[in-house]
Amino acid sequence: MANTGLARDLEQALGQLLLRRNRSVLYDAVLDSAPTGVDRQTYPVLSGLARLGPQSAARLADEVGIDRSGASRYADRLESAGLLERSPDPCDGRATLLALTPKGRATVTGLRDALTRHLAGRIADWPDGQAQALIDGIRLLIDMPQD
């Protein structure tokens, strides 16, 4: 049986991590070097497409936690910047797939590299094993079978 006190602390820590202002601290460190069109709103769309591959706006919105109209608006901005393209969905003639362009993939790679450098700086002074314990714990939490 899990320790209720630890579970409560975990709930509070996750709540803090997921606050928009705390996500913004991570994003801001990366987005300073982002090209035009990539900002706090569009970055999750860009990153989501890199992780998931081509998606409809509806599916992408579900995956990254925004509404469908937001996903479409942000996709418009990324398309204007040459970072994504739209194509007909071969499985659904009514739908459109969003996909990264080569420029979009290169942008995501650069932004992820910047985030990695930022995180390396944040954990540089942590005690030995602390960062690995955090990673292992997050993986256990996320990969745990759903009830």
XYZ file of C-alpha atoms in Angstrom:
147
model
C 0.000 0.000 0.000
C 1.359 3.409 -0.955
C 2.156 5.869 1.777
C -0.700 8.394 1.782
C 1.605 11.211 2.868
C 3.986 10.551 -0.032
C 1.072 10.285 -2.435
C -0.227 13.653 -1.222
C 3.226 15.193 -1.666
C 3.414 13.694 -5.166
C -0.010 15.119 -6.055
C 1.083 18.573 -4.903
C 4.436 18.383 -6.698
C 2.775 17.297 -9.943
C 0.231 20.072 -9.565
C 3.055 22.591 -9.271
C 4.923 21.130 -12.244
C 1.838 21.289 -14.441
C 0.998 24.907 -13.652
C 1.218 27.036 -16.767
C 3.689 29.412 -15.116
C 6.078 26.557 -14.310
C 5.835 25.068 -17.791
C 6.523 28.567 -19.051
C 9.809 28.673 -17.127
C 10.941 25.681 -19.155
C 9.490 26.949 -22.429
C 10.862 30.465 -22.023
C 14.417 29.168 -21.745
C 13.918 27.412 -25.081
C 11.739 29.893 -26.918
C 14.222 32.762 -26.651
C 16.017 31.179 -29.612
C 12.889 30.057 -31.471
C 12.135 31.257 -34.980
C 9.186 33.497 -35.811
C 5.895 31.683 -35.331
C 7.045 29.550 -32.397
C 5.869 30.746 -29.001
C 4.237 29.393 -25.837
C 1.033 28.564 -27.714
C 2.510 27.023 -30.833
C 5.399 25.124 -29.248
C 3.188 22.302 -27.883
C 1.702 21.831 -31.369
C 5.140 21.730 -32.966
C 6.537 19.405 -30.309
C 3.431 17.201 -30.399
C 3.725 16.692 -34.136
C 7.401 15.808 -33.749
C 6.524 13.206 -31.118
C 3.381 11.785 -32.756
C 3.908 12.245 -36.475
C 1.195 13.565 -38.824
C -2.114 14.111 -37.020
C -5.488 15.693 -37.579
C -6.027 18.903 -35.636
C -8.633 17.140 -33.479
C -6.337 14.262 -32.524
C -3.383 16.573 -31.941
C -5.527 18.829 -29.751
C -6.497 15.833 -27.613
C -2.899 14.697 -27.307
C -1.412 18.056 -26.314
C -4.323 19.209 -24.174
C -5.714 22.148 -26.125
C -9.026 22.670 -27.896
C -9.409 21.868 -31.569
C -9.918 25.472 -32.660
C -6.701 26.419 -30.840
C -4.808 23.622 -32.559
C -6.063 24.863 -35.939
C -5.174 28.492 -35.166
C -1.701 27.560 -33.951
C -1.227 25.300 -36.973
C -2.075 28.276 -39.207
C 0.728 30.280 -37.583
C 3.199 27.412 -37.893
C 2.187 26.851 -41.518
C 2.748 30.551 -42.272
C 6.222 30.210 -40.773
C 6.932 27.219 -43.040
C 7.167 24.788 -40.107
C 4.190 22.574 -40.896
C 2.093 21.621 -43.862
C -1.397 20.300 -44.367
C -2.381 17.380 -46.566
C -5.546 15.341 -47.106
C -5.995 12.479 -44.643
C -5.935 9.270 -46.724
C -8.138 7.544 -44.106
C -10.786 10.275 -43.925
C -11.587 12.409 -46.941
C -13.085 15.102 -44.696
C -9.996 15.499 -42.526
C -6.655 17.191 -43.007
C -3.379 15.969 -41.592
C -0.869 18.340 -40.031
C 2.777 17.364 -40.514
C 6.119 19.008 -39.884
C 8.125 20.278 -42.808
C 11.891 19.646 -42.902
C 12.284 23.179 -41.485
C 9.819 22.280 -38.720
C 11.731 19.098 -37.837
C 15.000 21.032 -37.738
C 13.363 23.660 -35.525
C 12.119 21.038 -33.069
C 15.573 19.436 -32.949
C 17.163 22.789 -32.152
C 14.573 23.640 -29.506
C 14.881 20.221 -27.845
C 18.668 20.591 -27.803
C 18.241 23.987 -26.127
C 15.853 22.480 -23.563
C 18.328 19.668 -22.873
C 21.084 22.222 -22.219
C 18.751 24.212 -19.961
C 17.761 21.124 -17.971
C 21.400 20.026 -17.692
C 22.131 23.347 -16.037
C 19.149 23.004 -13.690
C 20.229 19.535 -12.473
C 24.000 20.093 -12.508
C 24.246 20.476 -8.713
C 21.738 17.784 -7.743
C 23.041 14.953 -5.557
C 24.218 11.827 -7.376
C 21.318 9.688 -8.488
C 18.631 12.335 -7.819
C 17.939 13.137 -11.473
C 17.859 9.448 -12.404
C 15.456 8.762 -9.520
C 13.154 11.506 -10.837
C 13.273 10.090 -14.361
C 12.622 6.562 -13.124
C 9.734 7.745 -10.965
C 8.093 9.670 -13.796
C 8.419 6.655 -16.104
C 6.890 4.378 -13.469
C 4.014 6.786 -12.945
C 3.305 7.289 -16.652
C 3.819 3.682 -17.746
C 1.721 2.203 -14.948
C -1.344 0.327 -16.254
C -4.592 2.293 -15.896
C -7.226 0.978 -13.484
